[in-house]
Amino acid sequence: MNTVTVRASRQYDILIGSGLLPTLGAEAKKLGNARKICLVSESTVYPLFGKTAEDSLKAAGFSVVSYVFPAGEERKNGTVFLDLLNFLAENKLTRSDMVVALGGGVVGDLAGFAAACFLRGIRFIQVPTTLLAAVDSSVGGKTAIDLPAGKNLAGAFCQPSLVLCDTDTLRSLPEEIFRDGCAEVIKYGVLYDKALFSHLEEKGLAFDRETVITRCVELKRDVVMEDEFDTGARMKLNLGHTFGHGIEAKSRFSVSHGKAVATGLAIVTRAYPCADTPRILSLLEKFGLPTKTDYTVDDLYAYTLSDKKRTGGTVNLIVPRAIGSCDIVPTPVESLKSILQAGL
Ligand code: GLY
């Protein structure tokens, strides 16, 4: 097992390894005086891992209530969020009690935001069961729900008290969902780490999960500790997301986050070509990720304007200059059309 410690507004450990889920109760117990835990999960993940998580929590002496909602990004909405808050209230969780988010990014974002708001904030544990959640969304304290106007438009920065990543849970994922997470893994290589990028080129989908997840989490930990509230260095984690979020939103979330980010990364590197552009595109292709979209400049431009990272008339575009090195390029929104034209 590997442990990565984040020292931000809250200090917490990220545990990564095989066979960790049955230790959830014992690890939660180390966090202090909670008596009741609300396990939050969704309809595809709960049947696979819900019982192991509940049994482990009960064996450690917690009283457990479970809230399970239908799977899908479209459920990360205000209605499910309010329903979860009501569930926490009806079950009389107190300020010392905790929420456990068991699932991928949708569960983690929604449960984290509910925990951040309930009683003005109770503690929560992230138990990511997808690669995407393991390397990105479970770490760093961004919690959110989507609004009809766009993705993640209501949320809070609220760090978890523990992240427990059992790499065995990722094995039961359909390969499609695993590939989705690979887009975020490739992103870390392009942003910060030539060696990670080369490892992915060499191993393809057979990369060592514990090692690669740990490396991605270390890279994210460093960024979060430097810029927890996303006003500087953390913005680089948005690589591929500016146009990616546009593709996701335009498709009404029928294009998955990972595929959209992969295409967004391909668009930006084609629009700002560098010597490593061909390597970036071929690694995305090696992982079976899309580098093209049928959407037009006009389709994507409209959605890109509602990017929440827009400040006034400027979007901070993240541009690869070489593998392991990217710049934040403040870009007037009027230029986005010609950038999309060059990159599509
Ligand atoms: N997922 C990007 C971030 O945590 O900043």
GROMACS .gro file of C-alpha atoms and ligand atoms in nm:
model
  349
    1MET     CA    1   0.000   0.000   0.000
    2ASN     CA    2   0.118   0.354  -0.074
    3THR     CA    3   0.026   0.657   0.137
    4VAL     CA    4   0.028   1.013   0.006
    5THR     CA    5  -0.040   1.290   0.259
    6VAL     CA    6  -0.206   1.616   0.159
    7ARG     CA    7  -0.144   1.920   0.379
    8ALA     CA    8  -0.404   2.175   0.274
    9SER     CA    9  -0.675   2.351   0.482
   10ARG     CA   10  -0.727   1.999   0.616
   11GLN     CA   11  -0.452   1.738   0.638
   12TYR     CA   12  -0.543   1.390   0.514
   13ASP     CA   13  -0.401   1.067   0.379
   14ILE     CA   14  -0.468   0.905   0.046
   15LEU     CA   15  -0.427   0.528   0.077
   16ILE     CA   16  -0.368   0.338  -0.248
   17GLY     CA   17  -0.342  -0.038  -0.276
   18SER     CA   18  -0.500  -0.376  -0.331
   19GLY     CA   19  -0.752  -0.515  -0.079
   20LEU     CA   20  -0.815  -0.188   0.107
   21LEU     CA   21  -1.196  -0.173   0.098
   22PRO     CA   22  -1.243  -0.420   0.388
   23THR     CA   23  -1.023  -0.189   0.601
   24LEU     CA   24  -1.255   0.111   0.546
   25GLY     CA   25  -1.416   0.080   0.891
   26ALA     CA   26  -1.085   0.056   1.075
   27GLU     CA   27  -0.944   0.353   0.881
   28ALA     CA   28  -1.260   0.559   0.945
   29LYS     CA   29  -1.234   0.477   1.316
   30LYS     CA   30  -0.889   0.638   1.327
   31LEU     CA   31  -1.051   0.971   1.231
   32GLY     CA   32  -1.214   1.010   1.573
   33ASN     CA   33  -1.555   1.041   1.723
   34ALA     CA   34  -1.812   0.969   1.450
   35ARG     CA   35  -2.092   0.729   1.546
   36LYS     CA   36  -2.306   0.727   1.235
   37ILE     CA   37  -2.194   0.706   0.873
   38CYS     CA   38  -2.400   0.774   0.562
   39LEU     CA   39  -2.266   0.566   0.275
   40VAL     CA   40  -2.348   0.739  -0.055
   41SER     CA   41  -2.328   0.538  -0.375
   42GLU     CA   42  -2.500   0.480  -0.709
   43SER     CA   43  -2.689   0.195  -0.868
   44THR     CA   44  -2.402   0.029  -1.060
   45VAL     CA   45  -2.135   0.054  -0.790
   46TYR     CA   46  -2.341  -0.023  -0.479
   47PRO     CA   47  -2.430  -0.382  -0.581
   48LEU     CA   48  -2.058  -0.454  -0.638
   49PHE     CA   49  -1.899  -0.301  -0.329
   50GLY     CA   50  -2.174  -0.166  -0.103
   51LYS     CA   51  -2.196  -0.469   0.124
   52THR     CA   52  -1.818  -0.494   0.177
   53ALA     CA   53  -1.809  -0.124   0.267
   54GLU     CA   54  -2.111  -0.146   0.499
   55ASP     CA   55  -1.986  -0.465   0.671
   56SER     CA   56  -1.647  -0.310   0.731
   57LEU     CA   57  -1.799   0.008   0.878
   58LYS     CA   58  -2.040  -0.189   1.099
   59ALA     CA   59  -1.762  -0.419   1.220
   60ALA     CA   60  -1.575  -0.107   1.333
   61GLY     CA   61  -1.878  -0.006   1.544
   62PHE     CA   62  -2.046   0.254   1.320
   63SER     CA   63  -2.417   0.275   1.268
   64VAL     CA   64  -2.460   0.286   0.887
   65VAL     CA   65  -2.732   0.428   0.663
   66SER     CA   66  -2.698   0.404   0.285
   67TYR     CA   67  -2.820   0.645   0.019
   68VAL     CA   68  -2.809   0.498  -0.334
   69PHE     CA   69  -2.915   0.699  -0.639
   70PRO     CA   70  -2.944   0.599  -1.008
   71ALA     CA   71  -2.610   0.605  -1.193
   72GLY     CA   72  -2.529   0.878  -1.444
   73GLU     CA   73  -2.383   1.230  -1.472
   74GLU     CA   74  -2.737   1.364  -1.525
   75ARG     CA   75  -2.811   1.270  -1.160
   76LYS     CA   76  -2.545   1.508  -1.028
   77ASN     CA   77  -2.818   1.767  -1.002
   78GLY     CA   78  -2.992   1.990  -0.752
   79THR     CA   79  -3.282   1.750  -0.698
   80VAL     CA   80  -3.065   1.454  -0.595
   81PHE     CA   81  -2.845   1.690  -0.390
   82LEU     CA   82  -3.144   1.820  -0.188
   83ASP     CA   83  -3.281   1.469  -0.150
   84LEU     CA   84  -2.947   1.358  -0.004
   85LEU     CA   85  -2.941   1.654   0.238
   86ASN     CA   86  -3.292   1.558   0.352
   87PHE     CA   87  -3.179   1.196   0.394
   88LEU     CA   88  -2.889   1.310   0.616
   89ALA     CA   89  -3.129   1.521   0.823
   90GLU     CA   90  -3.396   1.249   0.850
   91ASN     CA   91  -3.132   1.005   0.967
   92LYS     CA   92  -3.014   1.258   1.225
   93LEU     CA   93  -2.649   1.272   1.138
   94THR     CA   94  -2.469   1.513   1.367
   95ARG     CA   95  -2.166   1.733   1.315
   96SER     CA   96  -1.928   1.465   1.435
   97ASP     CA   97  -2.071   1.203   1.195
   98MET     CA   98  -1.940   1.134   0.846
   99VAL     CA   99  -2.033   1.069   0.485
  100VAL     CA  100  -1.855   0.803   0.277
  101ALA     CA  101  -1.862   0.852  -0.103
  102LEU     CA  102  -1.832   0.511  -0.268
  103GLY     CA  103  -1.809   0.542  -0.645
  104GLY     CA  104  -1.674   0.749  -0.931
  105GLY     CA  105  -1.661   1.123  -0.986
  106VAL     CA  106  -2.038   1.176  -0.981
  107VAL     CA  107  -2.074   1.017  -0.638
  108GLY     CA  108  -1.766   1.190  -0.498
  109ASP     CA  109  -1.867   1.535  -0.622
  110LEU     CA  110  -2.229   1.507  -0.508
  111ALA     CA  111  -2.163   1.342  -0.170
  112GLY     CA  112  -1.872   1.578  -0.103
  113PHE     CA  113  -2.086   1.883  -0.176
  114ALA     CA  114  -2.367   1.752   0.046
  115ALA     CA  115  -2.116   1.691   0.327
  116ALA     CA  116  -1.973   2.041   0.275
  117CYS     CA  117  -2.321   2.195   0.315
  118PHE     CA  118  -2.495   1.973   0.571
  119LEU     CA  119  -2.488   2.145   0.914
  120ARG     CA  120  -2.241   2.386   0.747
  121GLY     CA  121  -1.998   2.101   0.696
  122ILE     CA  122  -1.942   1.748   0.819
  123ARG     CA  123  -1.645   1.525   0.739
  124PHE     CA  124  -1.638   1.288   0.444
  125ILE     CA  125  -1.429   1.004   0.308
  126GLN     CA  126  -1.372   0.946  -0.060
  127VAL     CA  127  -1.364   0.583  -0.177
  128PRO     CA  128  -1.302   0.615  -0.553
  129THR     CA  129  -1.395   0.310  -0.760
  130THR     CA  130  -1.304   0.448  -1.104
  131LEU     CA  131  -0.960   0.538  -1.235
  132LEU     CA  132  -1.080   0.890  -1.309
  133ALA     CA  133  -1.196   0.944  -0.952
  134ALA     CA  134  -0.881   0.779  -0.813
  135VAL     CA  135  -0.636   1.006  -0.997
  136ASP     CA  136  -0.837   1.326  -1.004
  137SER     CA  137  -1.177   1.400  -0.857
  138SER     CA  138  -1.140   1.227  -0.517
  139VAL     CA  139  -0.829   1.432  -0.435
  140GLY     CA  140  -0.813   1.804  -0.373
  141GLY     CA  141  -1.152   1.895  -0.230
  142LYS     CA  142  -1.346   2.016  -0.533
  143THR     CA  143  -1.710   1.919  -0.477
  144ALA     CA  144  -1.999   2.019  -0.701
  145ILE     CA  145  -2.325   1.955  -0.878
  146ASP     CA  146  -2.420   2.048  -1.234
  147LEU     CA  147  -2.676   2.317  -1.317
  148PRO     CA  148  -2.882   2.323  -1.638
  149ALA     CA  149  -2.645   2.596  -1.760
  150GLY     CA  150  -2.334   2.382  -1.723
  151LYS     CA  151  -2.118   2.132  -1.543
  152ASN     CA  152  -2.001   2.183  -1.184
  153LEU     CA  153  -2.151   2.531  -1.166
  154ALA     CA  154  -2.249   2.503  -0.796
  155GLY     CA  155  -1.999   2.364  -0.550
  156ALA     CA  156  -1.751   2.421  -0.270
  157PHE     CA  157  -1.388   2.362  -0.192
  158CYS     CA  158  -1.399   2.112   0.093
  159GLN     CA  159  -1.119   1.863   0.153
  160PRO     CA  160  -1.205   1.504   0.247
  161SER     CA  161  -1.074   1.355   0.573
  162LEU     CA  162  -0.942   1.043   0.399
  163VAL     CA  163  -0.920   0.897   0.049
  164LEU     CA  164  -0.916   0.519   0.034
  165CYS     CA  165  -0.842   0.379  -0.311
  166ASP     CA  166  -0.869   0.001  -0.337
  167THR     CA  167  -0.710  -0.076  -0.676
  168ASP     CA  168  -0.905  -0.406  -0.689
  169THR     CA  169  -1.230  -0.212  -0.734
  170LEU     CA  170  -1.095  -0.067  -1.062
  171ARG     CA  171  -1.058  -0.420  -1.203
  172SER     CA  172  -1.432  -0.472  -1.218
  173LEU     CA  173  -1.477  -0.165  -1.436
  174PRO     CA  174  -1.582  -0.203  -1.798
  175GLU     CA  175  -1.274  -0.123  -2.010
  176GLU     CA  176  -1.457   0.179  -2.150
  177ILE     CA  177  -1.470   0.342  -1.806
  178PHE     CA  178  -1.108   0.253  -1.739
  179ARG     CA  179  -1.003   0.419  -2.067
  180ASP     CA  180  -1.190   0.730  -1.959
  181GLY     CA  181  -0.966   0.761  -1.655
  182CYS     CA  182  -0.662   0.709  -1.879
  183ALA     CA  183  -0.734   1.049  -2.037
  184GLU     CA  184  -0.668   1.213  -1.698
  185VAL     CA  185  -0.356   0.998  -1.645
  186ILE     CA  186  -0.220   1.108  -1.986
  187LYS     CA  187  -0.302   1.465  -1.885
  188TYR     CA  188  -0.066   1.440  -1.584
  189GLY     CA  189   0.213   1.312  -1.810
  190VAL     CA  190   0.167   1.599  -2.057
  191LEU     CA  191   0.149   1.856  -1.776
  192TYR     CA  192   0.431   1.750  -1.549
  193ASP     CA  193   0.605   1.420  -1.605
  194LYS     CA  194   0.800   1.296  -1.909
  195ALA     CA  195   0.884   0.967  -1.736
  196LEU     CA  196   0.514   0.896  -1.667
  197PHE     CA  197   0.432   0.978  -2.031
  198SER     CA  198   0.706   0.742  -2.158
  199HIS     CA  199   0.586   0.466  -1.922
  200LEU     CA  200   0.237   0.498  -2.071
  201GLU     CA  201   0.382   0.488  -2.424
  202GLU     CA  202   0.569   0.171  -2.338
  203LYS     CA  203   0.300  -0.016  -2.141
  204GLY     CA  204  -0.027   0.108  -2.289
  205LEU     CA  205  -0.332  -0.010  -2.095
  206ALA     CA  206  -0.117  -0.264  -1.907
  207PHE     CA  207   0.051   0.004  -1.693
  208ASP     CA  208   0.107  -0.077  -1.325
  209ARG     CA  209  -0.201   0.064  -1.155
  210GLU     CA  210  -0.074   0.118  -0.803
  211THR     CA  211   0.243   0.291  -0.924
  212VAL     CA  212   0.072   0.511  -1.183
  213ILE     CA  213  -0.219   0.610  -0.956
  214THR     CA  214   0.026   0.696  -0.679
  215ARG     CA  215   0.235   0.911  -0.915
  216CYS     CA  216  -0.072   1.099  -1.043
  217VAL     CA  217  -0.194   1.154  -0.688
  218GLU     CA  218   0.149   1.284  -0.581
  219LEU     CA  219   0.145   1.529  -0.871
  220LYS     CA  220  -0.205   1.642  -0.780
  221ARG     CA  221  -0.112   1.666  -0.410
  222ASP     CA  222   0.173   1.904  -0.498
  223VAL     CA  223  -0.055   2.127  -0.703
  224VAL     CA  224  -0.331   2.131  -0.441
  225MET     CA  225  -0.083   2.221  -0.168
  226GLU     CA  226   0.050   2.507  -0.380
  227ASP     CA  227  -0.288   2.641  -0.491
  228GLU     CA  228  -0.578   2.481  -0.304
  229PHE     CA  229  -0.834   2.736  -0.422
  230ASP     CA  230  -0.751   2.726  -0.791
  231THR     CA  231  -0.629   3.078  -0.855
  232GLY     CA  232  -0.292   2.989  -1.010
  233ALA     CA  233  -0.099   2.665  -1.062
  234ARG     CA  234  -0.405   2.442  -1.013
  235MET     CA  235  -0.563   2.590  -1.325
  236LYS     CA  236  -0.320   2.375  -1.526
  237LEU     CA  237  -0.525   2.068  -1.428
  238ASN     CA  238  -0.781   2.212  -1.667
  239LEU     CA  239  -0.568   2.095  -1.963
  240GLY     CA  240  -0.807   1.958  -2.227
  241HIS     CA  241  -1.109   2.061  -2.020
  242THR     CA  242  -1.194   2.400  -2.176
  243PHE     CA  243  -1.302   2.243  -2.504
  244GLY     CA  244  -1.369   1.907  -2.337
  245HIS     CA  245  -1.644   2.052  -2.117
  246GLY     CA  246  -1.793   2.208  -2.431
  247ILE     CA  247  -1.807   1.866  -2.601
  248GLU     CA  248  -1.956   1.704  -2.290
  249ALA     CA  249  -2.221   1.972  -2.252
  250LYS     CA  250  -2.308   1.984  -2.623
  251SER     CA  251  -2.355   1.604  -2.622
  252ARG     CA  252  -2.576   1.636  -2.311
  253PHE     CA  253  -2.323   1.413  -2.137
  254SER     CA  254  -2.357   1.125  -2.385
  255VAL     CA  255  -1.984   1.177  -2.455
  256SER     CA  256  -1.804   1.075  -2.135
  257HIS     CA  257  -1.577   1.311  -1.943
  258GLY     CA  258  -1.258   1.120  -2.032
  259LYS     CA  259  -1.335   1.105  -2.403
  260ALA     CA  260  -1.426   1.473  -2.403
  261VAL     CA  261  -1.103   1.567  -2.222
  262ALA     CA  262  -0.899   1.356  -2.466
  263THR     CA  263  -1.059   1.537  -2.761
  264GLY     CA  264  -1.014   1.873  -2.586
  265LEU     CA  265  -0.645   1.796  -2.535
  266ALA     CA  266  -0.609   1.696  -2.900
  267ILE     CA  267  -0.780   2.020  -3.013
  268VAL     CA  268  -0.556   2.244  -2.805
  269THR     CA  269  -0.233   2.071  -2.905
  270ARG     CA  270  -0.328   2.086  -3.276
  271ALA     CA  271  -0.419   2.454  -3.238
  272TYR     CA  272  -0.081   2.528  -3.074
  273PRO     CA  273   0.145   2.269  -3.238
  274CYS     CA  274   0.475   2.186  -3.067
  275ALA     CA  275   0.743   1.925  -3.141
  276ASP     CA  276   0.562   1.676  -2.914
  277THR     CA  277   0.213   1.720  -3.065
  278PRO     CA  278   0.238   1.396  -3.271
  279ARG     CA  279   0.342   1.199  -2.959
  280ILE     CA  280   0.050   1.338  -2.759
  281LEU     CA  281  -0.199   1.252  -3.034
  282SER     CA  282  -0.061   0.902  -3.083
  283LEU     CA  283  -0.068   0.824  -2.710
  284LEU     CA  284  -0.434   0.924  -2.696
  285GLU     CA  285  -0.498   0.696  -2.995
  286LYS     CA  286  -0.297   0.411  -2.839
  287PHE     CA  287  -0.537   0.424  -2.544
  288GLY     CA  288  -0.838   0.413  -2.778
  289LEU     CA  289  -0.935   0.770  -2.692
  290PRO     CA  290  -1.090   1.004  -2.951
  291THR     CA  291  -0.891   1.295  -3.094
  292LYS     CA  292  -1.164   1.428  -3.324
  293THR     CA  293  -1.523   1.540  -3.288
  294ASP     CA  294  -1.807   1.598  -3.535
  295TYR     CA  295  -1.912   1.915  -3.351
  296THR     CA  296  -1.847   2.242  -3.531
  297VAL     CA  297  -1.666   2.555  -3.416
  298ASP     CA  298  -2.000   2.726  -3.351
  299ASP     CA  299  -2.133   2.426  -3.155
  300LEU     CA  300  -1.839   2.432  -2.916
  301TYR     CA  301  -1.785   2.807  -2.897
  302ALA     CA  302  -2.121   2.869  -2.731
  303TYR     CA  303  -2.055   2.612  -2.457
  304THR     CA  304  -1.699   2.722  -2.404
  305LEU     CA  305  -1.830   3.067  -2.313
  306SER     CA  306  -2.002   2.925  -2.005
  307ASP     CA  307  -1.672   2.774  -1.879
  308LYS     CA  308  -1.669   2.856  -1.510
  309LYS     CA  309  -1.298   2.934  -1.529
  310ARG     CA  310  -1.374   3.235  -1.747
  311THR     CA  311  -1.285   3.564  -1.582
  312GLY     CA  312  -1.456   3.854  -1.755
  313GLY     CA  313  -1.365   3.834  -2.121
  314THR     CA  314  -1.073   3.595  -2.075
  315VAL     CA  315  -1.038   3.218  -2.059
  316ASN     CA  316  -0.721   3.064  -1.921
  317LEU     CA  317  -0.631   2.810  -2.185
  318ILE     CA  318  -0.377   2.545  -2.089
  319VAL     CA  319  -0.135   2.489  -2.375
  320PRO     CA  320   0.123   2.207  -2.403
  321ARG     CA  321   0.467   2.334  -2.505
  322ALA     CA  322   0.642   1.997  -2.467
  323ILE     CA  323   0.570   1.675  -2.281
  324GLY     CA  324   0.600   1.769  -1.913
  325SER     CA  325   0.561   2.142  -1.973
  326CYS     CA  326   0.244   2.346  -2.027
  327ASP     CA  327   0.161   2.718  -2.003
  328ILE     CA  328  -0.145   2.903  -1.880
  329VAL     CA  329  -0.239   3.132  -2.171
  330PRO     CA  330  -0.495   3.403  -2.087
  331THR     CA  331  -0.704   3.412  -2.405
  332PRO     CA  332  -0.968   3.668  -2.503
  333VAL     CA  333  -1.295   3.485  -2.569
  334GLU     CA  334  -1.314   3.638  -2.918
  335SER     CA  335  -1.001   3.438  -3.011
  336LEU     CA  336  -1.156   3.105  -2.917
  337LYS     CA  337  -1.330   3.065  -3.253
  338SER     CA  338  -1.005   3.084  -3.450
  339ILE     CA  339  -0.835   2.854  -3.198
  340LEU     CA  340  -1.113   2.600  -3.240
  341GLN     CA  341  -1.087   2.640  -3.618
  342ALA     CA  342  -0.715   2.558  -3.601
  343GLY     CA  343  -0.761   2.267  -3.361
  344LEU     CA  344  -1.071   2.083  -3.481
  345GLY     N1  345  -1.004   1.836  -1.145
  345GLY     C1  346  -0.926   1.952  -1.144
  345GLY     C2  347  -0.892   2.001  -1.010
  345GLY     O1  348  -0.909   1.931  -0.913
  345GLY     O2  349  -0.846   2.113  -0.996
   0.00000   0.00000   0.00000
